[in-house]
XYZ file of N, CA and C in Angstrom:
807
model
N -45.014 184.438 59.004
C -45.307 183.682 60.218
C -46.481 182.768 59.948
N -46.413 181.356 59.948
C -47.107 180.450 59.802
C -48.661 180.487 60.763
N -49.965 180.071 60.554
C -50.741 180.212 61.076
C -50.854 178.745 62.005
N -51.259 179.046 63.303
C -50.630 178.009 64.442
C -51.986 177.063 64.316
N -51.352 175.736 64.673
C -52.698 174.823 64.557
C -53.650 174.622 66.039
N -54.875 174.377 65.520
C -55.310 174.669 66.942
C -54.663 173.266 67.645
N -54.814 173.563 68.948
C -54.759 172.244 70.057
C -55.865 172.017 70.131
N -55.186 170.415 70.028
C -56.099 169.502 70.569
C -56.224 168.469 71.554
N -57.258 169.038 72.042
C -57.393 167.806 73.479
C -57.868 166.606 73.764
N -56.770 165.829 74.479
C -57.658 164.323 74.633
C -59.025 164.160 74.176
N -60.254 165.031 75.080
C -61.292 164.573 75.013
C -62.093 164.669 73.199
N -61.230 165.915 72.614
C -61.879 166.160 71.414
C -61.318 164.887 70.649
N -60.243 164.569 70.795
C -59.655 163.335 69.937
C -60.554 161.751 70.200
N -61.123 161.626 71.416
C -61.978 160.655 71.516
C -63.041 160.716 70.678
N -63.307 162.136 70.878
C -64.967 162.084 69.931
C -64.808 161.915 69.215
N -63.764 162.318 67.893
C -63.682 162.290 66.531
C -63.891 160.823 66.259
N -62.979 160.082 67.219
C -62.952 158.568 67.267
C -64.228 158.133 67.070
N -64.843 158.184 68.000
C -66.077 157.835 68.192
C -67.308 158.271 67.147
N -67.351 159.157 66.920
C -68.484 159.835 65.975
C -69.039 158.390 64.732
N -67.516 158.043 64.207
C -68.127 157.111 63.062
C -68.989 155.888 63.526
N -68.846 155.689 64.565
C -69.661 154.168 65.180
C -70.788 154.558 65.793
N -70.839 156.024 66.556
C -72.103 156.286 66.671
C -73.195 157.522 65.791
N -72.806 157.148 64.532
C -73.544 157.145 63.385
C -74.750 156.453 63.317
N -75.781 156.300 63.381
C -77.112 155.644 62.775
C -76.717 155.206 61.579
N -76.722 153.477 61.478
C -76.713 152.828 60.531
C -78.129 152.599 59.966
N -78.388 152.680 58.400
C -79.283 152.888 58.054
C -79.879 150.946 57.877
N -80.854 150.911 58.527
C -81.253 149.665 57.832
C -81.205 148.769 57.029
N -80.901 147.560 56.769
C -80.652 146.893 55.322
C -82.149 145.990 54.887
N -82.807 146.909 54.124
C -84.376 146.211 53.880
C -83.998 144.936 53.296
N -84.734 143.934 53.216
C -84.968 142.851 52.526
C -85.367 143.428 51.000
N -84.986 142.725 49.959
C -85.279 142.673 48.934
C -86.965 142.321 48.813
N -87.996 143.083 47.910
C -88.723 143.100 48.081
C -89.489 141.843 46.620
N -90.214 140.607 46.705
C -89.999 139.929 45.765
C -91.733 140.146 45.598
N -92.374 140.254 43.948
C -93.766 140.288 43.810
C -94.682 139.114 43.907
N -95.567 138.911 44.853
C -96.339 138.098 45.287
C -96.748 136.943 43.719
N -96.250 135.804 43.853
C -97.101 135.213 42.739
C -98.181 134.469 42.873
N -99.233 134.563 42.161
C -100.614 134.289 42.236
C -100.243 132.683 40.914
N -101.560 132.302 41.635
C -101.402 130.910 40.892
C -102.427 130.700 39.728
N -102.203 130.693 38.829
C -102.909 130.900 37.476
C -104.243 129.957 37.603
N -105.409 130.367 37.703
C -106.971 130.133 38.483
C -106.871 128.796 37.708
N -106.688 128.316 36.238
C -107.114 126.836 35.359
C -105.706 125.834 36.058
N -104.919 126.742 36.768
C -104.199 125.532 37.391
C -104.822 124.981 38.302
N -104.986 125.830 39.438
C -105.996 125.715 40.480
C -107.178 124.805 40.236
N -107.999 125.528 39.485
C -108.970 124.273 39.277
C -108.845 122.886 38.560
N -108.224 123.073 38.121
C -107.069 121.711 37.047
C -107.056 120.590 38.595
N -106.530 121.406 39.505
C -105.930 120.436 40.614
C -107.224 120.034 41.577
N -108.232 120.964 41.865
C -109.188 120.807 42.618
C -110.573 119.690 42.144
N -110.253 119.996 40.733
C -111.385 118.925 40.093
C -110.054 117.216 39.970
N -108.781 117.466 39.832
C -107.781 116.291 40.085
C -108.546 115.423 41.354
N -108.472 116.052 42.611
C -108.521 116.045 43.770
C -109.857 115.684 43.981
N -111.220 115.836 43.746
C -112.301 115.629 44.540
C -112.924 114.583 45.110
N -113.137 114.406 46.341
C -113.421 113.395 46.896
C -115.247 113.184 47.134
N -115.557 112.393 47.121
C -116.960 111.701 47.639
C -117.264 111.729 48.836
N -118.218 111.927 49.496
C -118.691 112.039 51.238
C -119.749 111.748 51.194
N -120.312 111.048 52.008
C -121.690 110.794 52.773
C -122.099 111.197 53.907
N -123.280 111.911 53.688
C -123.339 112.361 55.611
C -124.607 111.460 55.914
N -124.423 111.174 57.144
C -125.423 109.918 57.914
C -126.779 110.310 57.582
N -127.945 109.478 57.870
C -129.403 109.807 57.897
C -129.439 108.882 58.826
N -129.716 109.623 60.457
C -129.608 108.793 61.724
C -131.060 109.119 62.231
N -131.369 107.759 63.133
C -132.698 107.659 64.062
C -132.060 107.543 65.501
N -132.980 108.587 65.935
C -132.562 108.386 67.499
C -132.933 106.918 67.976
N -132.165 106.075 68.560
C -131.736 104.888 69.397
C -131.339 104.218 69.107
N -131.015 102.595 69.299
C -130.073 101.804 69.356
C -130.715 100.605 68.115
N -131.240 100.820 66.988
C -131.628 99.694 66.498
C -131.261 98.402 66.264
N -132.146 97.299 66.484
C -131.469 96.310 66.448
C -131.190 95.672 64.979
N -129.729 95.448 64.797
C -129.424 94.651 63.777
C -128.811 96.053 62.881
N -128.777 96.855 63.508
C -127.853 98.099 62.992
C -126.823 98.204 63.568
N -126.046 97.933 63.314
C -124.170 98.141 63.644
C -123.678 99.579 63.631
N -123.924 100.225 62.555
C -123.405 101.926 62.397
C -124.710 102.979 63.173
N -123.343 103.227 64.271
C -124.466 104.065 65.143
C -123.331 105.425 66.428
N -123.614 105.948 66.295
C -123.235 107.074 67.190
C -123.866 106.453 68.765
N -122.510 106.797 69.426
C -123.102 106.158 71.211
C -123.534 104.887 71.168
N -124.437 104.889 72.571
C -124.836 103.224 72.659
C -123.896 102.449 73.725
N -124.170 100.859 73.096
C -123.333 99.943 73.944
C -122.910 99.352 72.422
N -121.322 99.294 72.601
C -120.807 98.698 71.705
C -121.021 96.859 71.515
N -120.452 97.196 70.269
C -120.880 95.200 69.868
C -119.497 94.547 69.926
N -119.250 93.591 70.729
C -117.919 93.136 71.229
C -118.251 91.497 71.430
N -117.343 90.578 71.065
C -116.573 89.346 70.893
C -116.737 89.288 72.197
N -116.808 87.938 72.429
C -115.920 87.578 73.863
C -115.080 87.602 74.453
N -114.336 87.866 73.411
C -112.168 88.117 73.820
C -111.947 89.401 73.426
N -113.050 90.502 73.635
C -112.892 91.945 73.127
C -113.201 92.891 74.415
N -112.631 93.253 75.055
C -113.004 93.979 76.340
C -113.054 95.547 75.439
N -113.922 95.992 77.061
C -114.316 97.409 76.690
C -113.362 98.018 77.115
N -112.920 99.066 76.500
C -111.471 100.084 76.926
C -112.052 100.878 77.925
N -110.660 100.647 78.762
C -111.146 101.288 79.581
C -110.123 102.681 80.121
N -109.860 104.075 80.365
C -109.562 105.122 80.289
C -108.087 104.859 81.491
N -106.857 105.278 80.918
C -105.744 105.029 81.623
C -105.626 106.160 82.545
N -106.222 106.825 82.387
C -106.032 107.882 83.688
C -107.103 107.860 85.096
N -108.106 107.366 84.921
C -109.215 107.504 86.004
C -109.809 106.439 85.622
N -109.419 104.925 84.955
C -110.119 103.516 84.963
C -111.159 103.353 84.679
N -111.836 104.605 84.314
C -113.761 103.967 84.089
C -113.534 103.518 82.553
N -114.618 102.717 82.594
C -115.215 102.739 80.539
C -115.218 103.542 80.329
N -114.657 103.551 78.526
C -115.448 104.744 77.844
C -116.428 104.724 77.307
N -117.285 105.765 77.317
C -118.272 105.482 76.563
C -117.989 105.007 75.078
N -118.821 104.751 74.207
C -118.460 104.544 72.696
C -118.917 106.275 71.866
N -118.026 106.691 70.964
C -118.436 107.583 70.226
C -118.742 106.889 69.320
N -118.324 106.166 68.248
C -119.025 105.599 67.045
C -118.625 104.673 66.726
N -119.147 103.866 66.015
C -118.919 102.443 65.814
C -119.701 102.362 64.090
N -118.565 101.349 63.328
C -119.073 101.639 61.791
C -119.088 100.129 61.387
N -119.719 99.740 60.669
C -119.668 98.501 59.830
C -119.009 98.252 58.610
N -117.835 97.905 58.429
C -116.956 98.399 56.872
C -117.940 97.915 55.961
N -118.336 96.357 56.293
C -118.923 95.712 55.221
C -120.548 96.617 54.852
N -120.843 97.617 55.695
C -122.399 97.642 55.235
C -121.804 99.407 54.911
N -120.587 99.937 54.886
C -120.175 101.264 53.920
C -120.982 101.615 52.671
N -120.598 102.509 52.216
C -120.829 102.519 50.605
C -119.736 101.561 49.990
N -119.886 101.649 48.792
C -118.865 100.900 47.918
C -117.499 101.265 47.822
N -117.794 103.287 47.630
C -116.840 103.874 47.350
C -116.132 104.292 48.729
N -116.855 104.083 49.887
C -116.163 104.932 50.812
C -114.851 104.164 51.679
N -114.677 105.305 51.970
C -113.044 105.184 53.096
C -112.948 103.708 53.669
N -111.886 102.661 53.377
C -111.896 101.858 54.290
C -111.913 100.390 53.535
N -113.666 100.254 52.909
C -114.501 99.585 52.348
C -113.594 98.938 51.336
N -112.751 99.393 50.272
C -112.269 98.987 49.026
C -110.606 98.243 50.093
N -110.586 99.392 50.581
C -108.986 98.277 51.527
C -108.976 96.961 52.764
N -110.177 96.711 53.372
C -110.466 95.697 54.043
C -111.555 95.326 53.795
N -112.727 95.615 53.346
C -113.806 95.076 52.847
C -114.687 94.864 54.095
N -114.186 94.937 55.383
C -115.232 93.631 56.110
C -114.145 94.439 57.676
N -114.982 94.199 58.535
C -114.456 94.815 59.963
C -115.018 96.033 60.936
N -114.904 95.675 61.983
C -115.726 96.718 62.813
C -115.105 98.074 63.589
N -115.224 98.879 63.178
C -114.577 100.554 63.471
C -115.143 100.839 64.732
N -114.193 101.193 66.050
C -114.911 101.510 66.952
C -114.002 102.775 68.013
N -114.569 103.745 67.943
C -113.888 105.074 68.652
C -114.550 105.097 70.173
N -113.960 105.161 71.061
C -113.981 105.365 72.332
C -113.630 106.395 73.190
N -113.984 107.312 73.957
C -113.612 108.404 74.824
C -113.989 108.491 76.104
N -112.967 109.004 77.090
C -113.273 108.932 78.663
C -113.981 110.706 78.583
N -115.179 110.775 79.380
C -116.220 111.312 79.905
C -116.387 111.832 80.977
N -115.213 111.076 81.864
C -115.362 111.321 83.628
C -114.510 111.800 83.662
N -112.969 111.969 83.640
C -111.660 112.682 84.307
C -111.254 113.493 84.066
N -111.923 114.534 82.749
C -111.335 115.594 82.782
C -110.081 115.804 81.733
N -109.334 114.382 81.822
C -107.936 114.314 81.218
C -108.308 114.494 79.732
N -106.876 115.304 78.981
C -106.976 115.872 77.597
C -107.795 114.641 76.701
N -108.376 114.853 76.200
C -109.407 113.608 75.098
C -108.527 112.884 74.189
N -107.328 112.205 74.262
C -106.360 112.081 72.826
C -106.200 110.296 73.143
N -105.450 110.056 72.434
C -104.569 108.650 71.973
C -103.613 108.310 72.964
N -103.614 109.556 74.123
C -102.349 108.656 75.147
C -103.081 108.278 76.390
N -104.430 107.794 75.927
C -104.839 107.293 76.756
C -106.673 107.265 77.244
N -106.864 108.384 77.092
C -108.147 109.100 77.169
C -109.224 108.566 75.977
N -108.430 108.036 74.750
C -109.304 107.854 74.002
C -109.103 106.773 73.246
N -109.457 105.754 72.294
C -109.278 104.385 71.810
C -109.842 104.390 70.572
N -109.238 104.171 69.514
C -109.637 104.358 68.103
C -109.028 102.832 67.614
N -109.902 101.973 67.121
C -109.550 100.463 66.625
C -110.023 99.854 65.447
N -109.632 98.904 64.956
C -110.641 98.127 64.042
C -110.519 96.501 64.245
N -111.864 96.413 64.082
C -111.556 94.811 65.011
C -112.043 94.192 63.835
N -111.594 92.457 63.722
C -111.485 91.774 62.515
C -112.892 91.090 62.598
N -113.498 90.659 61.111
C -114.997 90.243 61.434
C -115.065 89.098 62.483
N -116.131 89.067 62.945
C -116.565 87.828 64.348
C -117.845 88.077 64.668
N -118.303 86.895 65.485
C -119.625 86.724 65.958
C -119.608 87.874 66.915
N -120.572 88.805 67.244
C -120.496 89.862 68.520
C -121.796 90.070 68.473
N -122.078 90.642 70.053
C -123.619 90.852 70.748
C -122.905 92.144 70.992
N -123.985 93.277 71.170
C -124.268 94.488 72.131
C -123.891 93.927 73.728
N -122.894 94.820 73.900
C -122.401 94.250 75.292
C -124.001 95.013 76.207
N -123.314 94.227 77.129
C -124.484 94.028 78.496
C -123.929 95.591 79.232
N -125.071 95.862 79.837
C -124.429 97.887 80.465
C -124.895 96.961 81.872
N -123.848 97.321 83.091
C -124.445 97.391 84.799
C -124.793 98.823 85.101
N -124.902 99.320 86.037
C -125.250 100.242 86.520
C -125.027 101.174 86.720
N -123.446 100.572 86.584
C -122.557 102.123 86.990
C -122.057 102.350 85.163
N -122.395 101.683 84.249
C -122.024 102.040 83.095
C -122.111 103.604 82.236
N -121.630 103.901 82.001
C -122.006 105.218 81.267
C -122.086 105.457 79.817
N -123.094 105.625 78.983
C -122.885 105.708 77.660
C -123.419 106.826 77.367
N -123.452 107.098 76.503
C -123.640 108.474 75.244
C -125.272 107.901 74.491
N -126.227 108.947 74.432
C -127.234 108.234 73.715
C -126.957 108.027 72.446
N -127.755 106.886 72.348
C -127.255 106.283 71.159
C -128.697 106.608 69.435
N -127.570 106.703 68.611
C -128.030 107.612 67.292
C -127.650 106.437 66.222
N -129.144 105.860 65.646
C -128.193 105.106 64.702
C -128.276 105.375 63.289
N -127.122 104.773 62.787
C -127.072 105.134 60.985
C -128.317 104.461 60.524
N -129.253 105.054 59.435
C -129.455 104.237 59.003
C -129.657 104.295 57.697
N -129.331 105.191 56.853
C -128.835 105.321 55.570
C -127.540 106.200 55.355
N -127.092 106.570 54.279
C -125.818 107.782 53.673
C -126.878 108.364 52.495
N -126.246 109.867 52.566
C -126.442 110.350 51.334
C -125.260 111.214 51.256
N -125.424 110.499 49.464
C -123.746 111.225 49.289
C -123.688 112.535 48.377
N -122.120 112.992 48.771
C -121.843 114.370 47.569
C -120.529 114.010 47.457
N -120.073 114.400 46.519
C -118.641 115.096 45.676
C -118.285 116.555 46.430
N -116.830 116.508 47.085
C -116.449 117.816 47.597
C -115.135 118.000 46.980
N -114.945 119.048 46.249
C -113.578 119.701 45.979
C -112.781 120.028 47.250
N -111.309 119.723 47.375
C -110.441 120.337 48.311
C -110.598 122.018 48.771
N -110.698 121.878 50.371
C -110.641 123.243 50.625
C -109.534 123.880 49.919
N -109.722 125.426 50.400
C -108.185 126.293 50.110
C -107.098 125.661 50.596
N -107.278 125.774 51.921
C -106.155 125.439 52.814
C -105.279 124.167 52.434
N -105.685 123.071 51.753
C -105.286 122.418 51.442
C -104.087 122.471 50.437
N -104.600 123.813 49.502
C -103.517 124.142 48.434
C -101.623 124.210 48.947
N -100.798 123.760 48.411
C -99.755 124.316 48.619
C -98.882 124.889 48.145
N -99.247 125.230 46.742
C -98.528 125.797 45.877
C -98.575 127.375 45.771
N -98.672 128.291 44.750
C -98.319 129.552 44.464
C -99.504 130.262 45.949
N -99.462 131.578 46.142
C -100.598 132.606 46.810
C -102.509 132.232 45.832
N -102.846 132.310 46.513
C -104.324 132.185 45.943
C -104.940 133.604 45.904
N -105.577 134.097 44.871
C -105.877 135.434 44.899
C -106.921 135.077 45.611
N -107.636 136.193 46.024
C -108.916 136.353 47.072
C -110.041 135.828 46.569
N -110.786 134.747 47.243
C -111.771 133.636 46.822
C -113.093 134.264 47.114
N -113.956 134.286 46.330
C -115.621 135.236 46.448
C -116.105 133.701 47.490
N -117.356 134.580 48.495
C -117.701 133.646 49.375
C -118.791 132.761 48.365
N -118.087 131.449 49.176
C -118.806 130.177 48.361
C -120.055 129.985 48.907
N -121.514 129.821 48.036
C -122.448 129.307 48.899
C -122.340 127.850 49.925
N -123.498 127.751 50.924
C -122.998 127.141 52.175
C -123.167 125.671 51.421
N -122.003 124.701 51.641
C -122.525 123.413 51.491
C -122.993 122.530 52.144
N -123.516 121.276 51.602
C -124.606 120.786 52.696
C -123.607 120.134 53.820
N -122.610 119.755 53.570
C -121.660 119.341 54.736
C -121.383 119.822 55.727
N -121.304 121.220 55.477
C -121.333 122.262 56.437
C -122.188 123.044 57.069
N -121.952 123.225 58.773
C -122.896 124.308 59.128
C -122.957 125.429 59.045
N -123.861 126.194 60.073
C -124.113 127.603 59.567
C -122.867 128.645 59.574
N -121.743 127.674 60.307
C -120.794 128.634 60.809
C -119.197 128.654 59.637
N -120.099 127.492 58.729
C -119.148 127.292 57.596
C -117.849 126.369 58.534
N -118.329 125.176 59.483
C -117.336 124.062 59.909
C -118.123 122.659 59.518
N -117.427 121.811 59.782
C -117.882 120.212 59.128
C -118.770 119.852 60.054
N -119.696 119.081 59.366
C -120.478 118.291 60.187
C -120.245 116.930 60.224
N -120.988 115.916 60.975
C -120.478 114.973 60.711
C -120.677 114.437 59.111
N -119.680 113.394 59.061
C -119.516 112.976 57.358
C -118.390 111.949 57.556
N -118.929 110.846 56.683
C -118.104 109.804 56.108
C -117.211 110.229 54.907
N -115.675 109.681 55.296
C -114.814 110.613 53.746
C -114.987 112.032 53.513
N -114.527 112.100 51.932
C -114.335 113.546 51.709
C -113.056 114.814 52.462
N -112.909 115.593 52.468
C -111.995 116.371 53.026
C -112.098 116.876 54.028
N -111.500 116.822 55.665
C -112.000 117.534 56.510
C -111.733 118.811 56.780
N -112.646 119.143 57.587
C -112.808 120.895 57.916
C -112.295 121.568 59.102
N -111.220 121.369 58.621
C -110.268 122.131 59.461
C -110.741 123.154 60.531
N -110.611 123.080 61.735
C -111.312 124.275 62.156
C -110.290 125.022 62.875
N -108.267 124.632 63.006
C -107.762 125.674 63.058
C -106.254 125.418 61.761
N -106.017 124.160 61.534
C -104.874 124.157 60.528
C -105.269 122.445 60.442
N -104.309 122.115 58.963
C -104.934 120.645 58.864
C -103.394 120.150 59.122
N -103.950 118.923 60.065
C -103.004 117.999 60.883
C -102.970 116.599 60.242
N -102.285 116.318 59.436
C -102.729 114.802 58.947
C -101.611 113.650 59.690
N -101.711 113.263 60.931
C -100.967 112.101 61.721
C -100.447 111.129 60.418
N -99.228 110.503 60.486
C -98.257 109.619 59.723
C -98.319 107.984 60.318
N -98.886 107.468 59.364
C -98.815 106.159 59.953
C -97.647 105.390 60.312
N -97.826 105.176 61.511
C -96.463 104.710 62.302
C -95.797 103.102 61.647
N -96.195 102.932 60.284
C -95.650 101.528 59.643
C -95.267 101.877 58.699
N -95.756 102.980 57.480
C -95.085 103.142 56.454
C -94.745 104.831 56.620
N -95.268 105.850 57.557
C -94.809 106.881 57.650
C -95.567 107.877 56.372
N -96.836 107.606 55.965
C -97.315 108.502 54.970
C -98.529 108.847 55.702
N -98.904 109.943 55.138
C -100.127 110.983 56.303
C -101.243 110.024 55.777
N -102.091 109.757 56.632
C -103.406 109.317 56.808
C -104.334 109.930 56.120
N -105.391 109.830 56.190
C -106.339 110.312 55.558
C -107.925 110.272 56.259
N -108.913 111.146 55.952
C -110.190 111.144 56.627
C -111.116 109.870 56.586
N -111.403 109.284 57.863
C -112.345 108.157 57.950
C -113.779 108.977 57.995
N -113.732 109.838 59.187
C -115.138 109.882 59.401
C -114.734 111.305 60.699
N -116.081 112.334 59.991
C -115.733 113.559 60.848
C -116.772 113.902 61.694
N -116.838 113.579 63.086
C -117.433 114.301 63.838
C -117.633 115.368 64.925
N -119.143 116.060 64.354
C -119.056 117.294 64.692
C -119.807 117.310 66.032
N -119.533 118.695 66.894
C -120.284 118.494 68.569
C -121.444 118.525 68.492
N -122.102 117.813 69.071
C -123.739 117.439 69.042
C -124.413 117.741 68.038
N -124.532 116.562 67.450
C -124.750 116.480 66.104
C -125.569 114.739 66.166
N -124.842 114.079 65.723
C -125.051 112.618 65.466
C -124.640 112.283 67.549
N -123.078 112.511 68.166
C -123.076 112.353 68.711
C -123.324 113.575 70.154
N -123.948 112.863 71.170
C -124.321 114.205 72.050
C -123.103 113.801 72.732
N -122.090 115.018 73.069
C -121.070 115.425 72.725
C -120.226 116.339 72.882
N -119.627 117.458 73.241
C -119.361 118.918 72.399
C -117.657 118.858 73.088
N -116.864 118.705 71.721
C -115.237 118.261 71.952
C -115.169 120.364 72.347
N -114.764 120.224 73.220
C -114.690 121.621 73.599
C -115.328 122.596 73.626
N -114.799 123.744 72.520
C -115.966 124.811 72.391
C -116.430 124.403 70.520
N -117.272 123.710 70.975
C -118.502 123.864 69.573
C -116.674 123.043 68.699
N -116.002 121.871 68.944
C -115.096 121.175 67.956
C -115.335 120.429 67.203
N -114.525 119.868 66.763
C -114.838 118.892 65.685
C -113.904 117.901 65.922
N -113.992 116.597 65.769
C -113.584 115.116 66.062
C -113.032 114.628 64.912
N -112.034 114.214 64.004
C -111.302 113.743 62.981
C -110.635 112.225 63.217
N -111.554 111.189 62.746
C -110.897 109.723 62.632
C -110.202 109.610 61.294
N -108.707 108.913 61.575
C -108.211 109.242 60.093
C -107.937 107.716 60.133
N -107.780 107.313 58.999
C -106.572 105.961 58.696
C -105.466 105.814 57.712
N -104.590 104.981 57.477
C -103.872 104.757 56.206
C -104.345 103.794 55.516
N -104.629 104.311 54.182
C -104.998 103.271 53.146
C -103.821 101.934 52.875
N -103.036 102.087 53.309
C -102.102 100.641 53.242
C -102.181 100.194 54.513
N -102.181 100.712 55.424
C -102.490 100.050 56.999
C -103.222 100.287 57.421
N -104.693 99.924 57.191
C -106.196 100.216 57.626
C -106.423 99.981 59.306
N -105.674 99.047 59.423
C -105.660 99.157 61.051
C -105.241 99.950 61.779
N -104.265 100.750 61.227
C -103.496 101.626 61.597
C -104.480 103.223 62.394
N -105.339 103.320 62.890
C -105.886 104.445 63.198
C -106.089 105.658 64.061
N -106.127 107.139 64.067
C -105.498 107.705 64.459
C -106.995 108.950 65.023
N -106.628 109.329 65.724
C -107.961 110.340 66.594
C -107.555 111.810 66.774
N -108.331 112.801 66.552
C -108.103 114.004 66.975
C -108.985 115.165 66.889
N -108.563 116.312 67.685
C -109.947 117.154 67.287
C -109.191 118.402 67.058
N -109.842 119.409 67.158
C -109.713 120.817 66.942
C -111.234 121.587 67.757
N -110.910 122.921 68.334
C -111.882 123.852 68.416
C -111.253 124.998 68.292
N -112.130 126.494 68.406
C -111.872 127.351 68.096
C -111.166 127.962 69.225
């Protein structure tokens, strides 16, 4: 006599069904690949490639006459050169800085591609509205001409004015951040350079590399489409009284093939 098979019931026949799908599938890790580090004489191979020249200002508090490069003030304007004025709430802006190409260094930003022309950054003060290029703020270069220190009325508002009246320069190697190639092994802390403050961010400075204070943004010039490069970096109350947010930093860039071409921005923490 044969041994009888058990019965089976609907519900046990579902489970069996079921059991394989509600199995715990085990994870599928990523392949795990070893970090490559970038061989240090490449690195420096590229960083000494790379180093740029900077000048940081040697400024006197006020408006000297017959000094053109100056933080704040009343700008120096043509007759057919109006003062910008802020598209959101209509007042002037004050002037943040104003540069003389022709009285640059030799080597610096600008100087070797137009030779001659007046740099002038502008920002609204009164409305509140974001500080940028769509409106709030005016970054130009105007072609050489006869110009006076415009006339201030009453209701004018300016920034005190700080003027250049020498550079002293240094040689700066590219930050890290700049790198884009392999992982960088862990960098021993660098002593402080003179460009920088105590907090290890940029101060102000003509040229050289700027100091990123959350990722580096380099704007594309809207004629040939290649990233710009550092004109001139200013830091919050410093040269100019100032403070782009919390304790920021101010970045004028241009393109070396379209010097007119110029572009504004900041960063804070």
């Amino acid at each position: 006599m044969g041994c009888a098979r058990p019965k089976t019931t609907k519900p046990m026949r579902l489970w069996a069904w079921l059991m394989p799908w509600l199995r715990p599938v085990a994870p599928v890790r990523p392949a795990v690949h070893p970090t490559t580090f970038v061989d240090s004489a490449v690195y420096e191979k590229w960083r000494n490639a790379n180093r740029r020249p900077l000048w940081l200002p040697q400024t006197q508090e006020g408006q000297v006459p017959n000094q053109l490069n100056r933080f704040g003030g009343a700008p120096d304007l043509a007759p057919d050169e109006a003062w910008p004025r802020c598209r959101y709430c209509g007042a002037m802006m004050p002037l943040f800085l104003q540069l003389d190409v022709a009285s640059l260094p030799v080597e610096a930003p600008m100087r070797g591609e137009v030779g001659q022309g007046l740099v002038q950054l502008f920002g609204c003060t009164d409305c509140g509205a974001p500080l940028s290029e769509d409106g709030s703020a005016v970054a130009r270069l105007l072609p050489s001409a006869v110009r006076q220190t415009a006339l201030l009325s009453h209701d004018t508002k300016v920034l005190p004015p700080r003027s250049i009246m020498r550079w002293r320069r240094y040689e700066q190697l590219p930050p890290a951040d700049e790198w884009e190639g392999d992982e960088l092994p862990d960098e021993e802390e660098e002593p402080q350079m003179p460009w920088e403050d105590s907090h290890g961010f940029g101060r102000d400075k003509l040229g050289g590399w700027p100091a990123w204070v959350q990722y580096a943004e380099y704007p594309l010039c809207p004629r040939c489409q290649q990233p710009q490069r550092l004109l001139f970096q200013i830091a919050s109350q410093e040269g100019l009284d100032f403070m782009f947010c919390d304790v920021g930093t101010a970045y004028l860039l241009y393109c070396s093939q379209h010097p007119d071409q110029l572009s504004f921005s900041w960063q804070s923490t």
